[in-house]
């Protein structure tokens, strides 16, 4: 019987009953570049920290356990993880990608991957005909669910069936929900991506990225590429993420509870024209989320009536911070037009629903009364 996810955030079964590392409950930071050997062919199991490091290995085992993968790869950022993953493809390969991706992913695909000979077709994977876009050279489907920032929800199991029927990899960016709320590999995906900077770390104090897979061929390719390219996560940053993961469940539950209350509060505000949160029953992805996830997450997006009001909100918040990123204990509000999606062409942004009136919120763990009090004051001051 598989242990609960909160337990797996704290313990690896393989280490139970052991007192390695002098019994330290906090896994040590092995801050070393290289390792000594007793003789030729007598390795300690580690040779050079670009190849592997005990602290990184511990973190990778924890993340693999949380996602139900056979292996995980800890990288220096979420974008480093996606960049590394793209190396399993070759010039001429075609990838079907979600149209409403994080802007950094689109920037990478359009400016680096295309330069390297890859071809992309962007679709709204929650509603468009994915199967109809498959070509002879198609190798993968790449999705976020919910998407960033418009919170579109794709049916992972359904897309996995299509991918398997055509021999494609299904890649799912699971950053918004974290492994606490959603496990794409168990729904048929082959590869999961995380920006570990976000909910896994949870404290806005380090950058990290992860690739998790249950495919042995992908595992073998990535182990070779990561040691070759050298983008593995540094030991201290691995320790910070390990520390953050210990409270993942508590943080996700509290942030989600706050997010649901804020989403419902926003619905009642005259200046708010639309609230995008999959935990609202009217959201088109609500039933799919109930089927494939254990929660709705702490991310929400909303549109106000005018650009002037959007800018005034950003300038008026105080406890809530106007900042990029997401997934930390602090509540952040972001302006996709000039921040996360600034490099996405305007016509694409508008087609996806991202307008100058769109604001994205990463809800933290502050007392809900304080969050609503600040929002009430900010909205009352709108002119």
GROMACS .gro file of C-alpha atoms in nm:
model
  383
    1UNK     CA    1   0.000   0.000   0.000
    2UNK     CA    2   0.136   0.338  -0.101
    3UNK     CA    3   0.185   0.579   0.184
    4UNK     CA    4   0.005   0.912   0.196
    5UNK     CA    5   0.159   1.207   0.019
    6UNK     CA    6   0.222   1.408   0.336
    7UNK     CA    7   0.423   1.115   0.472
    8UNK     CA    8   0.616   1.090   0.145
    9UNK     CA    9   0.700   1.461   0.168
   10UNK     CA   10   0.892   1.376   0.485
   11UNK     CA   11   1.020   1.020   0.454
   12UNK     CA   12   1.180   0.787   0.201
   13UNK     CA   13   1.097   0.428   0.293
   14UNK     CA   14   1.439   0.308   0.179
   15UNK     CA   15   1.611   0.513   0.451
   16UNK     CA   16   1.385   0.416   0.742
   17UNK     CA   17   1.555   0.237   1.030
   18UNK     CA   18   1.893   0.372   0.924
   19UNK     CA   19   2.107   0.632   1.095
   20UNK     CA   20   2.317   0.741   0.799
   21UNK     CA   21   2.459   1.094   0.812
   22UNK     CA   22   2.492   1.065   1.192
   23UNK     CA   23   2.115   1.042   1.225
   24UNK     CA   24   2.059   1.396   1.094
   25UNK     CA   25   1.687   1.460   1.037
   26UNK     CA   26   1.767   1.746   0.800
   27UNK     CA   27   1.945   1.588   0.507
   28UNK     CA   28   2.302   1.727   0.490
   29UNK     CA   29   2.425   1.972   0.229
   30UNK     CA   30   2.712   1.800   0.051
   31UNK     CA   31   2.882   2.118  -0.063
   32UNK     CA   32   3.159   1.958  -0.265
   33UNK     CA   33   3.261   1.965  -0.626
   34UNK     CA   34   3.445   1.635  -0.634
   35UNK     CA   35   3.497   1.312  -0.438
   36UNK     CA   36   3.805   1.110  -0.339
   37UNK     CA   37   3.845   0.739  -0.418
   38UNK     CA   38   4.028   0.460  -0.239
   39UNK     CA   39   4.170   0.335  -0.568
   40UNK     CA   40   4.098   0.264  -0.933
   41UNK     CA   41   3.753   0.117  -0.966
   42UNK     CA   42   3.679   0.185  -0.597
   43UNK     CA   43   3.428   0.469  -0.622
   44UNK     CA   44   3.214   0.589  -0.332
   45UNK     CA   45   2.928   0.607  -0.581
   46UNK     CA   46   2.998   0.973  -0.650
   47UNK     CA   47   3.268   1.118  -0.871
   48UNK     CA   48   3.189   1.481  -0.954
   49UNK     CA   49   2.891   1.695  -0.854
   50UNK     CA   50   2.803   1.778  -1.212
   51UNK     CA   51   2.725   1.407  -1.251
   52UNK     CA   52   2.553   1.358  -0.915
   53UNK     CA   53   2.559   1.482  -0.558
   54UNK     CA   54   2.410   1.311  -0.248
   55UNK     CA   55   2.187   1.609  -0.162
   56UNK     CA   56   2.057   1.633  -0.518
   57UNK     CA   57   2.004   1.258  -0.530
   58UNK     CA   58   1.798   1.270  -0.211
   59UNK     CA   59   1.581   1.547  -0.353
   60UNK     CA   60   1.534   1.364  -0.682
   61UNK     CA   61   1.422   1.050  -0.498
   62UNK     CA   62   1.168   1.250  -0.297
   63UNK     CA   63   1.022   1.422  -0.605
   64UNK     CA   64   1.011   1.095  -0.799
   65UNK     CA   65   0.822   0.939  -0.509
   66UNK     CA   66   0.571   1.224  -0.495
   67UNK     CA   67   0.498   1.202  -0.869
   68UNK     CA   68   0.509   0.824  -0.895
   69UNK     CA   69   0.802   0.825  -1.138
   70UNK     CA   70   1.101   0.595  -1.174
   71UNK     CA   71   1.340   0.890  -1.173
   72UNK     CA   72   1.351   1.266  -1.130
   73UNK     CA   73   1.607   1.523  -1.244
   74UNK     CA   74   1.673   1.838  -1.042
   75UNK     CA   75   1.777   2.136  -1.255
   76UNK     CA   76   1.884   2.493  -1.190
   77UNK     CA   77   1.543   2.639  -1.284
   78UNK     CA   78   1.214   2.542  -1.441
   79UNK     CA   79   1.334   2.676  -1.776
   80UNK     CA   80   1.655   2.473  -1.742
   81UNK     CA   81   1.436   2.166  -1.698
   82UNK     CA   82   1.236   2.237  -2.013
   83UNK     CA   83   1.553   2.318  -2.207
   84UNK     CA   84   1.711   1.989  -2.101
   85UNK     CA   85   1.396   1.799  -2.194
   86UNK     CA   86   1.398   1.945  -2.544
   87UNK     CA   87   1.734   1.774  -2.600
   88UNK     CA   88   1.563   1.434  -2.629
   89UNK     CA   89   1.423   1.551  -2.965
   90UNK     CA   90   1.605   1.608  -3.292
   91UNK     CA   91   1.581   1.851  -3.587
   92UNK     CA   92   1.267   1.788  -3.789
   93UNK     CA   93   1.059   1.669  -3.493
   94UNK     CA   94   0.712   1.818  -3.445
   95UNK     CA   95   0.557   1.896  -3.106
   96UNK     CA   96   0.196   1.988  -3.036
   97UNK     CA   97   0.193   2.244  -2.754
   98UNK     CA   98  -0.073   2.414  -2.547
   99UNK     CA   99  -0.136   2.767  -2.678
  100UNK     CA  100  -0.178   2.919  -2.331
  101UNK     CA  101   0.164   2.822  -2.195
  102UNK     CA  102   0.381   3.022  -1.957
  103UNK     CA  103   0.546   3.292  -2.166
  104UNK     CA  104   0.897   3.166  -2.091
  105UNK     CA  105   0.812   2.829  -2.242
  106UNK     CA  106   0.678   2.994  -2.557
  107UNK     CA  107   0.992   3.211  -2.576
  108UNK     CA  108   1.212   2.902  -2.553
  109UNK     CA  109   1.016   2.709  -2.815
  110UNK     CA  110   0.990   2.996  -3.063
  111UNK     CA  111   1.343   3.135  -3.029
  112UNK     CA  112   1.561   2.838  -2.938
  113UNK     CA  113   1.381   2.513  -3.023
  114UNK     CA  114   1.266   2.636  -3.364
  115UNK     CA  115   1.620   2.753  -3.436
  116UNK     CA  116   1.730   2.397  -3.362
  117UNK     CA  117   1.493   2.263  -3.625
  118UNK     CA  118   1.189   2.173  -3.415
  119UNK     CA  119   0.837   2.242  -3.540
  120UNK     CA  120   0.549   2.347  -3.314
  121UNK     CA  121   0.173   2.357  -3.348
  122UNK     CA  122  -0.007   2.553  -3.076
  123UNK     CA  123  -0.359   2.444  -2.980
  124UNK     CA  124  -0.605   2.503  -2.702
  125UNK     CA  125  -0.563   2.149  -2.575
  126UNK     CA  126  -0.874   2.170  -2.358
  127UNK     CA  127  -1.098   2.192  -2.663
  128UNK     CA  128  -0.912   2.173  -2.998
  129UNK     CA  129  -0.865   1.859  -3.209
  130UNK     CA  130  -0.525   1.729  -3.099
  131UNK     CA  131  -0.548   1.412  -3.304
  132UNK     CA  132  -0.617   1.614  -3.617
  133UNK     CA  133  -0.291   1.805  -3.570
  134UNK     CA  134  -0.071   1.493  -3.551
  135UNK     CA  135   0.170   1.449  -3.841
  136UNK     CA  136   0.423   1.185  -3.940
  137UNK     CA  137   0.700   1.372  -3.760
  138UNK     CA  138   0.500   1.448  -3.443
  139UNK     CA  139   0.685   1.322  -3.135
  140UNK     CA  140   0.509   1.475  -2.834
  141UNK     CA  141   0.217   1.667  -2.690
  142UNK     CA  142   0.315   1.933  -2.435
  143UNK     CA  143   0.048   2.073  -2.204
  144UNK     CA  144  -0.007   2.270  -1.886
  145UNK     CA  145  -0.323   2.202  -1.689
  146UNK     CA  146  -0.446   2.433  -1.554
  147UNK     CA  147  -0.280   2.669  -1.799
  148UNK     CA  148  -0.086   2.983  -1.718
  149UNK     CA  149  -0.258   3.225  -1.681
  150UNK     CA  150  -0.606   3.151  -1.819
  151UNK     CA  151  -0.663   2.837  -1.612
  152UNK     CA  152  -0.779   2.616  -1.899
  153UNK     CA  153  -0.815   2.253  -1.791
  154UNK     CA  154  -0.719   1.965  -2.022
  155UNK     CA  155  -0.823   1.604  -1.973
  156UNK     CA  156  -0.488   1.431  -1.912
  157UNK     CA  157  -0.620   1.075  -1.945
  158UNK     CA  158  -0.795   1.153  -2.273
  159UNK     CA  159  -0.487   1.318  -2.422
  160UNK     CA  160  -0.270   1.031  -2.293
  161UNK     CA  161  -0.486   0.784  -2.486
  162UNK     CA  162  -0.437   0.986  -2.805
  163UNK     CA  163  -0.061   1.010  -2.744
  164UNK     CA  164  -0.023   0.638  -2.683
  165UNK     CA  165  -0.229   0.551  -2.989
  166UNK     CA  166   0.018   0.747  -3.203
  167UNK     CA  167   0.338   0.660  -3.017
  168UNK     CA  168   0.389   1.012  -2.878
  169UNK     CA  169   0.522   1.134  -2.547
  170UNK     CA  170   0.274   1.323  -2.331
  171UNK     CA  171   0.453   1.596  -2.135
  172UNK     CA  172   0.262   1.775  -1.858
  173UNK     CA  173   0.377   2.087  -1.676
  174UNK     CA  174   0.235   2.026  -1.329
  175UNK     CA  175   0.370   2.341  -1.162
  176UNK     CA  176   0.033   2.499  -1.079
  177UNK     CA  177  -0.107   2.202  -0.885
  178UNK     CA  178   0.213   2.037  -0.761
  179UNK     CA  179   0.226   1.661  -0.696
  180UNK     CA  180   0.016   1.720  -0.386
  181UNK     CA  181  -0.297   1.784  -0.594
  182UNK     CA  182  -0.224   1.612  -0.927
  183UNK     CA  183  -0.009   1.324  -1.058
  184UNK     CA  184  -0.005   1.323  -1.440
  185UNK     CA  185   0.210   1.008  -1.466
  186UNK     CA  186  -0.065   0.809  -1.296
  187UNK     CA  187  -0.308   0.947  -1.553
  188UNK     CA  188  -0.102   0.826  -1.850
  189UNK     CA  189   0.156   1.100  -1.904
  190UNK     CA  190   0.517   1.004  -1.977
  191UNK     CA  191   0.698   1.311  -1.847
  192UNK     CA  192   0.617   1.574  -1.584
  193UNK     CA  193   0.777   1.917  -1.561
  194UNK     CA  194   0.791   2.140  -1.253
  195UNK     CA  195   0.925   2.480  -1.177
  196UNK     CA  196   1.043   2.381  -0.831
  197UNK     CA  197   1.086   2.751  -0.758
  198UNK     CA  198   0.711   2.762  -0.705
  199UNK     CA  199   0.502   2.536  -0.479
  200UNK     CA  200   0.768   2.271  -0.419
  201UNK     CA  201   1.009   2.527  -0.275
  202UNK     CA  202   0.726   2.741  -0.145
  203UNK     CA  203   0.925   3.027   0.006
  204UNK     CA  204   1.042   3.241  -0.289
  205UNK     CA  205   1.403   3.190  -0.183
  206UNK     CA  206   1.556   2.976  -0.458
  207UNK     CA  207   1.522   2.862  -0.819
  208UNK     CA  208   1.478   2.499  -0.922
  209UNK     CA  209   1.329   2.283  -1.194
  210UNK     CA  210   1.234   1.916  -1.224
  211UNK     CA  211   1.171   1.655  -1.487
  212UNK     CA  212   1.004   1.334  -1.368
  213UNK     CA  213   0.943   1.029  -1.586
  214UNK     CA  214   0.822   0.670  -1.570
  215UNK     CA  215   0.970   0.587  -1.911
  216UNK     CA  216   1.303   0.400  -1.901
  217UNK     CA  217   1.411   0.522  -2.245
  218UNK     CA  218   1.353   0.884  -2.145
  219UNK     CA  219   1.528   0.824  -1.812
  220UNK     CA  220   1.838   0.689  -1.986
  221UNK     CA  221   1.853   0.977  -2.232
  222UNK     CA  222   1.809   1.242  -1.964
  223UNK     CA  223   2.072   1.093  -1.730
  224UNK     CA  224   2.324   1.116  -2.014
  225UNK     CA  225   2.221   1.469  -2.113
  226UNK     CA  226   2.215   1.615  -1.761
  227UNK     CA  227   2.569   1.501  -1.686
  228UNK     CA  228   2.681   1.631  -2.024
  229UNK     CA  229   2.519   1.976  -2.012
  230UNK     CA  230   2.579   2.041  -1.641
  231UNK     CA  231   2.253   2.213  -1.541
  232UNK     CA  232   2.200   2.008  -1.225
  233UNK     CA  233   2.074   2.188  -0.915
  234UNK     CA  234   2.340   2.300  -0.665
  235UNK     CA  235   2.351   2.128  -0.322
  236UNK     CA  236   2.233   2.424  -0.114
  237UNK     CA  237   1.938   2.487  -0.343
  238UNK     CA  238   1.852   2.115  -0.327
  239UNK     CA  239   1.846   2.145   0.052
  240UNK     CA  240   1.614   2.448   0.035
  241UNK     CA  241   1.370   2.256  -0.186
  242UNK     CA  242   1.386   1.951   0.042
  243UNK     CA  243   1.300   2.179   0.332
  244UNK     CA  244   1.014   2.336   0.140
  245UNK     CA  245   0.863   2.003   0.038
  246UNK     CA  246   0.823   1.904   0.403
  247UNK     CA  247   0.533   2.151   0.435
  248UNK     CA  248   0.396   2.113   0.081
  249UNK     CA  249   0.064   1.961   0.185
  250UNK     CA  250  -0.007   2.209   0.461
  251UNK     CA  251   0.074   2.503   0.237
  252UNK     CA  252  -0.128   2.374  -0.059
  253UNK     CA  253  -0.438   2.311   0.153
  254UNK     CA  254  -0.424   2.651   0.325
  255UNK     CA  255  -0.353   2.843   0.004
  256UNK     CA  256  -0.633   2.663  -0.177
  257UNK     CA  257  -0.880   2.744   0.099
  258UNK     CA  258  -0.785   3.110   0.069
  259UNK     CA  259  -0.803   3.099  -0.312
  260UNK     CA  260  -1.159   2.965  -0.315
  261UNK     CA  261  -1.273   3.244  -0.081
  262UNK     CA  262  -1.097   3.512  -0.285
  263UNK     CA  263  -1.241   3.376  -0.610
  264UNK     CA  264  -1.593   3.396  -0.469
  265UNK     CA  265  -1.526   3.745  -0.331
  266UNK     CA  266  -1.401   3.864  -0.669
  267UNK     CA  267  -1.718   3.738  -0.837
  268UNK     CA  268  -1.917   3.987  -0.631
  269UNK     CA  269  -1.713   4.293  -0.730
  270UNK     CA  270  -1.873   4.519  -0.996
  271UNK     CA  271  -1.539   4.599  -1.163
  272UNK     CA  272  -1.453   4.230  -1.209
  273UNK     CA  273  -1.577   4.095  -1.539
  274UNK     CA  274  -1.457   3.735  -1.515
  275UNK     CA  275  -1.290   3.508  -1.262
  276UNK     CA  276  -1.089   3.210  -1.389
  277UNK     CA  277  -1.058   2.953  -1.113
  278UNK     CA  278  -1.123   2.581  -1.174
  279UNK     CA  279  -1.266   2.542  -0.825
  280UNK     CA  280  -1.573   2.742  -0.927
  281UNK     CA  281  -1.855   2.514  -1.042
  282UNK     CA  282  -1.919   2.731  -1.348
  283UNK     CA  283  -1.562   2.683  -1.472
  284UNK     CA  284  -1.570   2.461  -1.785
  285UNK     CA  285  -1.293   2.242  -1.643
  286UNK     CA  286  -1.451   2.191  -1.300
  287UNK     CA  287  -1.569   1.833  -1.356
  288UNK     CA  288  -1.242   1.728  -1.522
  289UNK     CA  289  -1.049   1.869  -1.227
  290UNK     CA  290  -1.266   1.671  -0.986
  291UNK     CA  291  -1.187   1.356  -1.185
  292UNK     CA  292  -0.811   1.395  -1.230
  293UNK     CA  293  -0.693   1.606  -0.935
  294UNK     CA  294  -0.733   1.609  -0.557
  295UNK     CA  295  -0.780   1.984  -0.541
  296UNK     CA  296  -0.811   2.302  -0.744
  297UNK     CA  297  -0.493   2.481  -0.641
  298UNK     CA  298  -0.405   2.831  -0.530
  299UNK     CA  299  -0.381   3.010  -0.867
  300UNK     CA  300  -0.654   3.231  -1.006
  301UNK     CA  301  -0.688   3.491  -1.278
  302UNK     CA  302  -0.944   3.766  -1.321
  303UNK     CA  303  -1.035   4.042  -1.566
  304UNK     CA  304  -1.139   4.389  -1.456
  305UNK     CA  305  -1.339   4.637  -1.660
  306UNK     CA  306  -1.059   4.871  -1.766
  307UNK     CA  307  -0.682   4.875  -1.804
  308UNK     CA  308  -0.670   5.178  -1.575
  309UNK     CA  309  -0.834   4.979  -1.296
  310UNK     CA  310  -0.590   4.690  -1.348
  311UNK     CA  311  -0.293   4.925  -1.316
  312UNK     CA  312  -0.443   5.100  -1.013
  313UNK     CA  313  -0.488   4.765  -0.835
  314UNK     CA  314  -0.124   4.680  -0.896
  315UNK     CA  315  -0.012   5.016  -0.758
  316UNK     CA  316  -0.241   5.003  -0.453
  317UNK     CA  317  -0.165   4.664  -0.299
  318UNK     CA  318   0.068   4.664   0.000
  319UNK     CA  319   0.069   4.332   0.191
  320UNK     CA  320  -0.013   4.154  -0.134
  321UNK     CA  321   0.296   4.203  -0.351
  322UNK     CA  322   0.301   4.307  -0.716
  323UNK     CA  323   0.563   4.057  -0.830
  324UNK     CA  324   0.632   3.781  -1.077
  325UNK     CA  325   0.651   3.416  -0.978
  326UNK     CA  326   0.402   3.213  -0.778
  327UNK     CA  327   0.364   2.931  -0.532
  328UNK     CA  328   0.523   3.091  -0.227
  329UNK     CA  329   0.370   3.147   0.114
  330UNK     CA  330   0.316   3.515   0.028
  331UNK     CA  331   0.024   3.625  -0.191
  332UNK     CA  332   0.148   3.777  -0.519
  333UNK     CA  333  -0.038   3.957  -0.796
  334UNK     CA  334   0.107   3.959  -1.147
  335UNK     CA  335   0.038   4.149  -1.469
  336UNK     CA  336   0.081   3.892  -1.750
  337UNK     CA  337   0.083   4.154  -2.027
  338UNK     CA  338   0.412   4.308  -1.913
  339UNK     CA  339   0.553   4.029  -1.695
  340UNK     CA  340   0.506   3.655  -1.745
  341UNK     CA  341   0.380   3.681  -2.104
  342UNK     CA  342   0.552   3.997  -2.226
  343UNK     CA  343   0.742   3.806  -2.497
  344UNK     CA  344   0.430   3.637  -2.634
  345UNK     CA  345   0.311   3.826  -2.946
  346UNK     CA  346   0.020   4.056  -2.869
  347UNK     CA  347  -0.214   3.887  -3.115
  348UNK     CA  348  -0.146   3.552  -2.948
  349UNK     CA  349  -0.199   3.696  -2.600
  350UNK     CA  350  -0.531   3.846  -2.701
  351UNK     CA  351  -0.643   3.527  -2.873
  352UNK     CA  352  -0.571   3.335  -2.553
  353UNK     CA  353  -0.771   3.586  -2.350
  354UNK     CA  354  -0.480   3.776  -2.194
  355UNK     CA  355  -0.570   4.145  -2.217
  356UNK     CA  356  -0.441   4.460  -2.046
  357UNK     CA  357  -0.728   4.405  -1.801
  358UNK     CA  358  -0.605   4.060  -1.691
  359UNK     CA  359  -0.447   4.001  -1.348
  360UNK     CA  360  -0.311   3.674  -1.206
  361UNK     CA  361  -0.297   3.594  -0.836
  362UNK     CA  362  -0.090   3.336  -0.652
  363UNK     CA  363  -0.270   3.301  -0.321
  364UNK     CA  364  -0.057   3.253  -0.012
  365UNK     CA  365  -0.117   3.143   0.345
  366UNK     CA  366  -0.192   3.476   0.513
  367UNK     CA  367  -0.509   3.498   0.723
  368UNK     CA  368  -0.799   3.526   0.480
  369UNK     CA  369  -0.949   3.812   0.680
  370UNK     CA  370  -0.636   4.020   0.616
  371UNK     CA  371  -0.627   3.937   0.246
  372UNK     CA  372  -0.992   4.026   0.196
  373UNK     CA  373  -0.952   4.343   0.403
  374UNK     CA  374  -0.670   4.462   0.177
  375UNK     CA  375  -0.858   4.372  -0.140
  376UNK     CA  376  -1.168   4.551  -0.010
  377UNK     CA  377  -0.966   4.866   0.058
  378UNK     CA  378  -0.795   4.850  -0.281
  379UNK     CA  379  -1.118   4.801  -0.473
  380UNK     CA  380  -1.296   5.077  -0.281
  381UNK     CA  381  -1.024   5.317  -0.391
  382UNK     CA  382  -1.066   5.247  -0.763
  383UNK     CA  383  -1.152   5.560  -0.962
   0.00000   0.00000   0.00000
